CSV table of C-alpha atoms and ligand atoms in Angstrom, one decimal:
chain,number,residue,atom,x,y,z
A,1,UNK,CA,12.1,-70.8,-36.3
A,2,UNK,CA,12.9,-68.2,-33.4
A,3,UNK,CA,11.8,-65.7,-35.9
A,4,UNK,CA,8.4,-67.5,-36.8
A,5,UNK,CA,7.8,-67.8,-33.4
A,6,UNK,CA,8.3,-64.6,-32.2
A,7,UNK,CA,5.7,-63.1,-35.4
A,8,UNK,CA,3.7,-65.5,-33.5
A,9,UNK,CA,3.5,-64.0,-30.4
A,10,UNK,CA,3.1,-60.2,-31.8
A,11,UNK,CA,0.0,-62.0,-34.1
A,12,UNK,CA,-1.0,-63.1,-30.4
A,13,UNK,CA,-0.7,-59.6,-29.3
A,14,UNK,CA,-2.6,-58.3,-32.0
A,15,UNK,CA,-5.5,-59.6,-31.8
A,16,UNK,CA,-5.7,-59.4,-27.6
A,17,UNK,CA,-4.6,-56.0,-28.5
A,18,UNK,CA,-7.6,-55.6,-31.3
A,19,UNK,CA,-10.0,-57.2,-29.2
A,20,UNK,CA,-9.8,-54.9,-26.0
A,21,UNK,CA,-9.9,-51.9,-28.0
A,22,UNK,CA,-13.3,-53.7,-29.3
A,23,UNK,CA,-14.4,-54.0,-26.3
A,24,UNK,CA,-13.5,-50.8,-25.3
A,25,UNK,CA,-15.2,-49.1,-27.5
A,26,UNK,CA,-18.1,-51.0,-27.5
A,27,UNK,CA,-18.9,-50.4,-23.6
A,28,UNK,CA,-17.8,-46.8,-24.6
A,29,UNK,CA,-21.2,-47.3,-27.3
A,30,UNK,CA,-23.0,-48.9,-24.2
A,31,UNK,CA,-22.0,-46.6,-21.6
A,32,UNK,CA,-23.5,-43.5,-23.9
A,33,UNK,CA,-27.1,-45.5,-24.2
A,34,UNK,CA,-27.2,-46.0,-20.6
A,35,UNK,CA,-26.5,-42.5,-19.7
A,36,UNK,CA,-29.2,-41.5,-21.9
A,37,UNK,CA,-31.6,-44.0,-21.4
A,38,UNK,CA,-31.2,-43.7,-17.7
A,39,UNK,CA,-29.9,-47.2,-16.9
A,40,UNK,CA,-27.7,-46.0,-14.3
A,41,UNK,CA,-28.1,-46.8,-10.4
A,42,UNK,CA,-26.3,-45.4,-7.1
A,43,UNK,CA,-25.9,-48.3,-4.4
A,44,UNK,CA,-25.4,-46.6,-0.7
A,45,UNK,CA,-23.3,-48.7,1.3
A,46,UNK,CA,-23.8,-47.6,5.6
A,47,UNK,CA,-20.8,-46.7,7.3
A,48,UNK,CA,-21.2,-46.9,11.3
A,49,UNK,CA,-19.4,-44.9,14.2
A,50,UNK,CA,-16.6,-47.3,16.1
A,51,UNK,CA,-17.6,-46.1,19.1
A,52,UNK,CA,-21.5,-45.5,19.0
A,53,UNK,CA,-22.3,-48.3,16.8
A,54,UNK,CA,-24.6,-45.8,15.1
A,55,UNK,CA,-25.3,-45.1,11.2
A,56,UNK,CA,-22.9,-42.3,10.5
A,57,UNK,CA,-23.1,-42.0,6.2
A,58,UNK,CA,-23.4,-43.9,3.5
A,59,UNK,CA,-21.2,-44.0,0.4
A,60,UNK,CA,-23.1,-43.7,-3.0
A,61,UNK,CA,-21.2,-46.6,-5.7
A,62,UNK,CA,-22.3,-47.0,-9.3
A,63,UNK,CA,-24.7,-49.6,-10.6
A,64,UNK,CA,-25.7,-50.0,-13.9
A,65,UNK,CA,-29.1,-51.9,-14.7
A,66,UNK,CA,-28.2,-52.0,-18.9
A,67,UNK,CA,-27.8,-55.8,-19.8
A,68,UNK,CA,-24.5,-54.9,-22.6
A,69,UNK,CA,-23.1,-53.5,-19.2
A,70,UNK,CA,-24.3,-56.3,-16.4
A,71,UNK,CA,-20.8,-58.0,-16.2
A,72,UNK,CA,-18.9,-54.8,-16.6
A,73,UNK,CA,-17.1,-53.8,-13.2
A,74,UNK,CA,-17.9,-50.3,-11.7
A,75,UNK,CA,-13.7,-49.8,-12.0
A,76,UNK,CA,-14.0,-50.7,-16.0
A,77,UNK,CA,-16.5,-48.4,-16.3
A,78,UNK,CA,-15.1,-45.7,-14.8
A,79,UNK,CA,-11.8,-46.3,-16.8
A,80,UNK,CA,-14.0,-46.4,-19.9
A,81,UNK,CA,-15.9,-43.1,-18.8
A,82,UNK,CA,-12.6,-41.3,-18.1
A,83,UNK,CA,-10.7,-42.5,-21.4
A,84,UNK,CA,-13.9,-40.9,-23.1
A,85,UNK,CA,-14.8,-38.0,-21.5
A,86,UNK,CA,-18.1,-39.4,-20.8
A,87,UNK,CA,-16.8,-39.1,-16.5
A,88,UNK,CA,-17.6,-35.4,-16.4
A,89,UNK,CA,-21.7,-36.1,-17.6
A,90,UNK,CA,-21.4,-39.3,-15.5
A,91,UNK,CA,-20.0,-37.5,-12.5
A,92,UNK,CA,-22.7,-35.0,-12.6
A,93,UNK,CA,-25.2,-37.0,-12.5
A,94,UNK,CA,-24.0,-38.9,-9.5
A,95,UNK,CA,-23.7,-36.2,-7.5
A,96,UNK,CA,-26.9,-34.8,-8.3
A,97,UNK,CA,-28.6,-38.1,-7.7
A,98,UNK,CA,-26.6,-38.6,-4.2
A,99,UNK,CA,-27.5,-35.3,-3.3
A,100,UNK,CA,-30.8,-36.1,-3.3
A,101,UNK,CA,-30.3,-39.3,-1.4
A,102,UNK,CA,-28.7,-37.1,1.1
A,103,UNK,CA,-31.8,-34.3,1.5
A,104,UNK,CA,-34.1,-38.4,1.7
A,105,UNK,CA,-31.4,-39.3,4.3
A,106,UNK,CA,-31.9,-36.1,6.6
A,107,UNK,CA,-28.7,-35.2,8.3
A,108,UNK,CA,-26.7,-38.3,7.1
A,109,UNK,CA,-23.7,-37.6,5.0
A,110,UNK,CA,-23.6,-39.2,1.2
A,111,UNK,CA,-20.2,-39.7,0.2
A,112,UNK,CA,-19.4,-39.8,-3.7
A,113,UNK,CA,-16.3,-41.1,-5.5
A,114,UNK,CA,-14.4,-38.0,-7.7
A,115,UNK,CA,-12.3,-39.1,-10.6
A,116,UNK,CA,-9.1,-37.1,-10.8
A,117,UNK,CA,-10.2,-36.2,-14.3
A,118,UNK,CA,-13.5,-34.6,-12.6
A,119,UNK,CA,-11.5,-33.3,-10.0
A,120,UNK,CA,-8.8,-31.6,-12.9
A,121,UNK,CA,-11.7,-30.6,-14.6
A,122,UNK,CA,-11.1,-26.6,-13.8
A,123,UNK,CA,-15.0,-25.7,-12.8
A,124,UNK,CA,-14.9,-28.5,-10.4
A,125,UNK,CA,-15.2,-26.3,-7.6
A,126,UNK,CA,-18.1,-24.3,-9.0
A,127,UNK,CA,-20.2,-27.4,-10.3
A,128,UNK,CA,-19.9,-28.7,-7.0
A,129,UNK,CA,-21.3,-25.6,-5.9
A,130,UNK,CA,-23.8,-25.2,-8.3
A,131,UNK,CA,-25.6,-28.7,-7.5
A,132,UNK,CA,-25.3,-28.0,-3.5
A,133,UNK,CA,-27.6,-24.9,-4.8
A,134,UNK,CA,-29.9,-26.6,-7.4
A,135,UNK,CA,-30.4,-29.2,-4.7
A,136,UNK,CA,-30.4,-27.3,-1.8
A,137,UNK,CA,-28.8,-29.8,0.4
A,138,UNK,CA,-26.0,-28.5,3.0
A,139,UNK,CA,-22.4,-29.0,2.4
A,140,UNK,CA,-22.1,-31.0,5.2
A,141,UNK,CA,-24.0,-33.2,3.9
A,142,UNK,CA,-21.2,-34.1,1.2
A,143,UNK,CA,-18.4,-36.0,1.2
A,144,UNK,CA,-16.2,-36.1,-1.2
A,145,UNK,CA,-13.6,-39.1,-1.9
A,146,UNK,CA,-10.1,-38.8,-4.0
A,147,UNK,CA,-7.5,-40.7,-4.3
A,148,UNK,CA,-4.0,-40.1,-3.6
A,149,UNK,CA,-2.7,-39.6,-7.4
A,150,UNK,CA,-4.8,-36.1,-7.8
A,151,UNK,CA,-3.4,-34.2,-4.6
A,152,UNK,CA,0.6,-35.7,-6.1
A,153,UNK,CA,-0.1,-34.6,-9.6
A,154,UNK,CA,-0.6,-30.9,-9.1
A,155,UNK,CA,-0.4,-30.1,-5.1
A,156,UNK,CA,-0.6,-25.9,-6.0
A,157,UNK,CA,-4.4,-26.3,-7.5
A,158,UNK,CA,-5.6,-29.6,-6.0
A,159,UNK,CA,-4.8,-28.0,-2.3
A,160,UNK,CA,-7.0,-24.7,-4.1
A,161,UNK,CA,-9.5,-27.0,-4.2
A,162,UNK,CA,-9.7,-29.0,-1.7
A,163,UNK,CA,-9.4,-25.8,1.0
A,164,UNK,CA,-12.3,-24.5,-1.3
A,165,UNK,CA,-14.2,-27.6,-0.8
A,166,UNK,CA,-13.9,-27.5,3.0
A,167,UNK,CA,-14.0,-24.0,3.2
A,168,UNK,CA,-17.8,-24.4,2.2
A,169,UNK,CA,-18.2,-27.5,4.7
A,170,UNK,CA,-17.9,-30.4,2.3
A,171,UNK,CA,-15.6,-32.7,3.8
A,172,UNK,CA,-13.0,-34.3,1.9
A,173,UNK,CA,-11.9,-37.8,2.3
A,174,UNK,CA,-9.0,-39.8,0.9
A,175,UNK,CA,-10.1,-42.9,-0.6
A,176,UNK,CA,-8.0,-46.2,-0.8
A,177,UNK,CA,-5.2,-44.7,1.0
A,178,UNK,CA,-2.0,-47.0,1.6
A,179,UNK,CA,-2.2,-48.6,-1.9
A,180,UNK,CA,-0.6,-45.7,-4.0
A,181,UNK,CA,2.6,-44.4,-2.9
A,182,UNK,CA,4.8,-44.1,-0.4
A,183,UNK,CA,6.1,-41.4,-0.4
A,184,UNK,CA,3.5,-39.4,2.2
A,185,UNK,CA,5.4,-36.5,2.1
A,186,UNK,CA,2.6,-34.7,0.3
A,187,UNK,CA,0.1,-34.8,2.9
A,188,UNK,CA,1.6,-32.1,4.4
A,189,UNK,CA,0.6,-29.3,1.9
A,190,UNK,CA,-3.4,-30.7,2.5
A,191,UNK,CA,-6.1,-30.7,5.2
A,192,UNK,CA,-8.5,-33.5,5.0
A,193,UNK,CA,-11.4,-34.7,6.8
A,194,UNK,CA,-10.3,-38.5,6.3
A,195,UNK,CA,-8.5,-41.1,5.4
A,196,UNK,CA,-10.0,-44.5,4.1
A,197,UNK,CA,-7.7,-47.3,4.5
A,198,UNK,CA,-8.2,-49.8,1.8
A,199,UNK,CA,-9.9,-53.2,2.3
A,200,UNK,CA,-6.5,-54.8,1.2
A,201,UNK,CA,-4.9,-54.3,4.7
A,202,UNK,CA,-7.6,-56.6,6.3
A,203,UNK,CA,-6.9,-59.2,3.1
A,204,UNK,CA,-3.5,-59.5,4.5
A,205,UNK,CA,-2.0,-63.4,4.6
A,206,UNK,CA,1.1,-62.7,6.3
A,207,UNK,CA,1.8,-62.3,10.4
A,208,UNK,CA,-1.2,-61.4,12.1
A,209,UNK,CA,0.6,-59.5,14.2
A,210,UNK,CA,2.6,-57.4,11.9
A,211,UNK,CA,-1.1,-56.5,10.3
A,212,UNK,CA,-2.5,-55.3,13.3
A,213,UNK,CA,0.5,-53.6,13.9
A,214,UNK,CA,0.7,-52.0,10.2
A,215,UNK,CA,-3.2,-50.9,10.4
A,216,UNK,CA,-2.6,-49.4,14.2
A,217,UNK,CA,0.0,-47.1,12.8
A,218,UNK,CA,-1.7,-46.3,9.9
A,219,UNK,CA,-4.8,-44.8,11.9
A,220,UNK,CA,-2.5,-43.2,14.7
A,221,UNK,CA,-0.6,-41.4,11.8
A,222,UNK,CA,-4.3,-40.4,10.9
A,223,UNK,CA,-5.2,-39.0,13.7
A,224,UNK,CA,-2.3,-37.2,14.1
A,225,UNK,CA,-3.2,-34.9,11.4
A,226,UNK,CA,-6.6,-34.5,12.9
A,227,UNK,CA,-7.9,-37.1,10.4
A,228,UNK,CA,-10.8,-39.3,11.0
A,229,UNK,CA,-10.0,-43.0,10.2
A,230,UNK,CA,-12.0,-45.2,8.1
A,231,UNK,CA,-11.4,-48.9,7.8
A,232,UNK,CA,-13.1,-50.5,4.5
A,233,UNK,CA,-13.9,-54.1,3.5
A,234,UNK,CA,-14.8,-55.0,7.1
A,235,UNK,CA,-16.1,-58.3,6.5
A,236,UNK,CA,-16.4,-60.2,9.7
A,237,UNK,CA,-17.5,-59.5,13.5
A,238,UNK,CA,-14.3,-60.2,14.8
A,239,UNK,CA,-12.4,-57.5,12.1
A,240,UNK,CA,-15.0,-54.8,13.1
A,241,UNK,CA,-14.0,-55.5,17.3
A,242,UNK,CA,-10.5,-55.2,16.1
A,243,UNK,CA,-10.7,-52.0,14.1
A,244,UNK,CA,-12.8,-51.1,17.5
A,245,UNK,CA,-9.3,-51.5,19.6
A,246,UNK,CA,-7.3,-50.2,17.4
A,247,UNK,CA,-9.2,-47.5,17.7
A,248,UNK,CA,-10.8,-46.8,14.1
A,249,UNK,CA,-13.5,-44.0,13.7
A,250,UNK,CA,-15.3,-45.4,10.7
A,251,UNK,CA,-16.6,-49.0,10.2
A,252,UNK,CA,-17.6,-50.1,6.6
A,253,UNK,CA,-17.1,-53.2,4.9
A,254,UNK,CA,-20.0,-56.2,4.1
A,255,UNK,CA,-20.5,-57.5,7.4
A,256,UNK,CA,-21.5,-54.3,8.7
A,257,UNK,CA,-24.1,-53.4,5.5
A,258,UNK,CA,-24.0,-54.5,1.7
A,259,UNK,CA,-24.2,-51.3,-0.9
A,260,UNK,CA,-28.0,-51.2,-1.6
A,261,UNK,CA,-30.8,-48.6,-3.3
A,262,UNK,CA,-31.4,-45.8,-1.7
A,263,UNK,CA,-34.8,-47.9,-0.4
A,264,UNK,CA,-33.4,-50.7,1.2
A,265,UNK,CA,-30.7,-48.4,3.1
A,266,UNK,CA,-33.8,-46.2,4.4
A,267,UNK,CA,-35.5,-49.8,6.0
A,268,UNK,CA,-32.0,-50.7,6.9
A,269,UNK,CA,-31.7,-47.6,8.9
A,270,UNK,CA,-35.1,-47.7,10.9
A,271,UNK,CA,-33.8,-51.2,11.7
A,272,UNK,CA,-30.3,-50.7,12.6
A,273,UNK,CA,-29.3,-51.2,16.2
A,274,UNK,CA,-26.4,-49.2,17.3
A,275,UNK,CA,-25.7,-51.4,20.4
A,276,UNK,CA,-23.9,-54.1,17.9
A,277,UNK,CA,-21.6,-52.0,16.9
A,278,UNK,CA,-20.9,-50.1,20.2
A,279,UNK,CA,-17.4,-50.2,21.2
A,280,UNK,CA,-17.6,-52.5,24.3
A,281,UNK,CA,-14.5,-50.9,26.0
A,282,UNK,CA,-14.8,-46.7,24.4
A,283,UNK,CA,-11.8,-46.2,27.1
A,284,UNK,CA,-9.5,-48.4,26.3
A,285,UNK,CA,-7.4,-46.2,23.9
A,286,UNK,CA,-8.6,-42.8,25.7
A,287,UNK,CA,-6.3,-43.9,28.8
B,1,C2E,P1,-14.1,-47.7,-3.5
B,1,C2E,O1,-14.5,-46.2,-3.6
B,1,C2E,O2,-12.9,-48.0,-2.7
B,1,C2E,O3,-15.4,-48.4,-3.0
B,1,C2E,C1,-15.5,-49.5,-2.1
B,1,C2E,C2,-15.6,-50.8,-2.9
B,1,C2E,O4,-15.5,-51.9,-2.0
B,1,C2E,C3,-17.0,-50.9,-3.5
B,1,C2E,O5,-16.8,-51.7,-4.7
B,1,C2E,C4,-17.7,-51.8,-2.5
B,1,C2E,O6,-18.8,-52.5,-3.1
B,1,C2E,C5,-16.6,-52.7,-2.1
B,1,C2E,N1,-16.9,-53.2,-0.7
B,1,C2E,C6,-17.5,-52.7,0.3
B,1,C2E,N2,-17.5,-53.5,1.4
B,1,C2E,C7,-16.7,-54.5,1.1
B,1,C2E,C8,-16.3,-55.7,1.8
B,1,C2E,O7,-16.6,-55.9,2.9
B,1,C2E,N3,-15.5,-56.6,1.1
B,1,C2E,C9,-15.2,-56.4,-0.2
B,1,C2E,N4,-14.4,-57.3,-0.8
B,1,C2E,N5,-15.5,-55.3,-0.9
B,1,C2E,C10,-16.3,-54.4,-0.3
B,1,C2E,P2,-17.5,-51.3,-6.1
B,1,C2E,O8,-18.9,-50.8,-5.9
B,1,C2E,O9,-17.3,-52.5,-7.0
B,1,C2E,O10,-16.6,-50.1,-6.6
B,1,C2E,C11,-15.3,-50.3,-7.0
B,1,C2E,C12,-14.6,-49.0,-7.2
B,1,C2E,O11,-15.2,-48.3,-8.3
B,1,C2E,C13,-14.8,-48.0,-6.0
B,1,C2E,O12,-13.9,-48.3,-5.0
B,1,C2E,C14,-14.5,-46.7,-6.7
B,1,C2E,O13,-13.1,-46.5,-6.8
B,1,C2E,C15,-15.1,-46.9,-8.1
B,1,C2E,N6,-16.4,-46.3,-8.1
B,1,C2E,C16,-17.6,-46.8,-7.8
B,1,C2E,N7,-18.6,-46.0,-8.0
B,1,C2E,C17,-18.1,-44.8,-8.5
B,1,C2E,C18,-18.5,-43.6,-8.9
B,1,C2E,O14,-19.7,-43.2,-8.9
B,1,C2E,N8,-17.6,-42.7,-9.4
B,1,C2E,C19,-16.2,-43.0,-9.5
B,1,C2E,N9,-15.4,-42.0,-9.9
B,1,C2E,N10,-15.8,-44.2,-9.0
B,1,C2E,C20,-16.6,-45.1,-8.6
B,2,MG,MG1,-14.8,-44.8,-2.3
B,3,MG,MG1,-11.7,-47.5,-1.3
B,4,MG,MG1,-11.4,-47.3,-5.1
């Protein structure tokens, strides 16, 4: 009977097995058609000074408008896109349509999500460079975000690239940072622009206390390697004030703007009002 049941279960398997691999393949099939019938989107999602209150950037995140795609996450497709290859075209594209965003957005930074298989990809460098040039957009103008894994995996030519990258004024920004390792030993062979704490920190459940205390450290130890601090997943007024004492650079998160087309950020913009974001009390950790 044990060894009935136990067939059972790898039957069980099987099929779960068979039918992600179906699936797989199958947004693989859809992801092609939308790239080719142009049924991708960029969202920009505003990110505001701490202390000014005032629009600083906006970071560009993936839409898709295809139906076979609609309740596909933008982290399944991208795990779809890099298992197939399909990231580099995909990645290309997204730059090239955040760069323009960026020249629409005069003087406001457009910050795009690399995959460490675009980043490994060995002309990353040069393609980079090559769209700054086909759009003729400054490097300033850029941000780039990796995460953790790409810097661990092979510090000799991910720091090459990175001091490239910044060497041409694109800054470079580590995204979702406290969820990967701990080790953070490895920071000390780069030079980064930023760090984006993830949203998780503010999910916290536990002591209040301890979280405020956790996130405080996290953005002194930023700061202390001349890293600007973003805080992500700001959801609420009274999170935002909080980031505000703890003294945060970087605001993003729902309650301060949802991701939106390119359009809607532009009439966002004209009506933002930096005063409701000003830091009340900018001295408070100057002292
Ligand atoms: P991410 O880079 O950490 O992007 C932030 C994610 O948090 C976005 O999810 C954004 O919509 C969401 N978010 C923003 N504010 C809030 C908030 O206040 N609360 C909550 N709960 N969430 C908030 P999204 O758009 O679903 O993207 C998920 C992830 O997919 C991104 O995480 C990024 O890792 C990846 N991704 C998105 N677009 C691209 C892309 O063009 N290329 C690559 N390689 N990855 C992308
Ligand atoms: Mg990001
Ligand atoms: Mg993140
Ligand atoms: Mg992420």
């Amino acid at each position: 009977a044990a060894k009935a049941a136990s067939k059972g279960c790898y039957r069980v398997f099987d099929d779960a097995m068979d039918r992600r691999e179906m699936r797989e393949s199958s947004v693989r099939v859809e992801l092609g058609r939308a790239m080719i019938e142009n049924q991708f989107s960029l969202h920009y999602q505003p990110l505001v000074d701490a202390r000014s209150g005032a629009f600083e950037s906006a970071e560009a995140l993936l839409r898709s408008q295809s139906a076979a795609l609609r309740d596909v996450s933008p982290f399944a497709l991208i795990a779809t896109a890099e298992a197939s290859g399909q990231i580099v075209a995909l990645t290309d594209w997204t730059i090239e349509t955040a760069l323009a965003a960026a020249a629409r957005l005069e003087n406001a930074p457009v910050a795009v999500n690399i995959s460490p298989v675009y980043f490994r990809h060995p002309d990353f460098v040069s393609r980079i460079v090559d769209q700054l040039l086909a759009a003729r957009v400054s490097p300033e103008l850029l941000k780039v975000e990796i995460t953790e894994g790409v810097l661990i995996d092979n510090l000799d030519s991910a720091r090459q690239s990175v001091d490239r990258l910044r060497e041409l004024g694109v800054q470079v920004y580590l995204d979702d940072f406290g969820t990967g390792y701990s080790s953070l030993s490895y920071l000390q062979h780069f030079e980064l622009d930023g760090l984006k704490l993830d949203k998780s920190f503010l999910r916290s459940v536990g002591d209040r206390r301890k979280t405020n205390q956790i996130i405080r450290s996290m953005i002194d130890f930023g700061h202390s390697l001349d890293m600007r601090v973003v805080v992500e997943g700001v959801e609420s007024d009274w999170q935002a004030r909080l980031l505000q004492m703890l003294g945060c650079d970087l605001l993003q998160g729902y309650e301060i703007g949802m991701p939106m087309p390119l359009d809607d950020l532009m009439i966002w913009r004209a009506g933002h009002d930096a005063t409701q974001w000003q830091n009340p009390q900018p001295a408070m950790r100057d002292a």
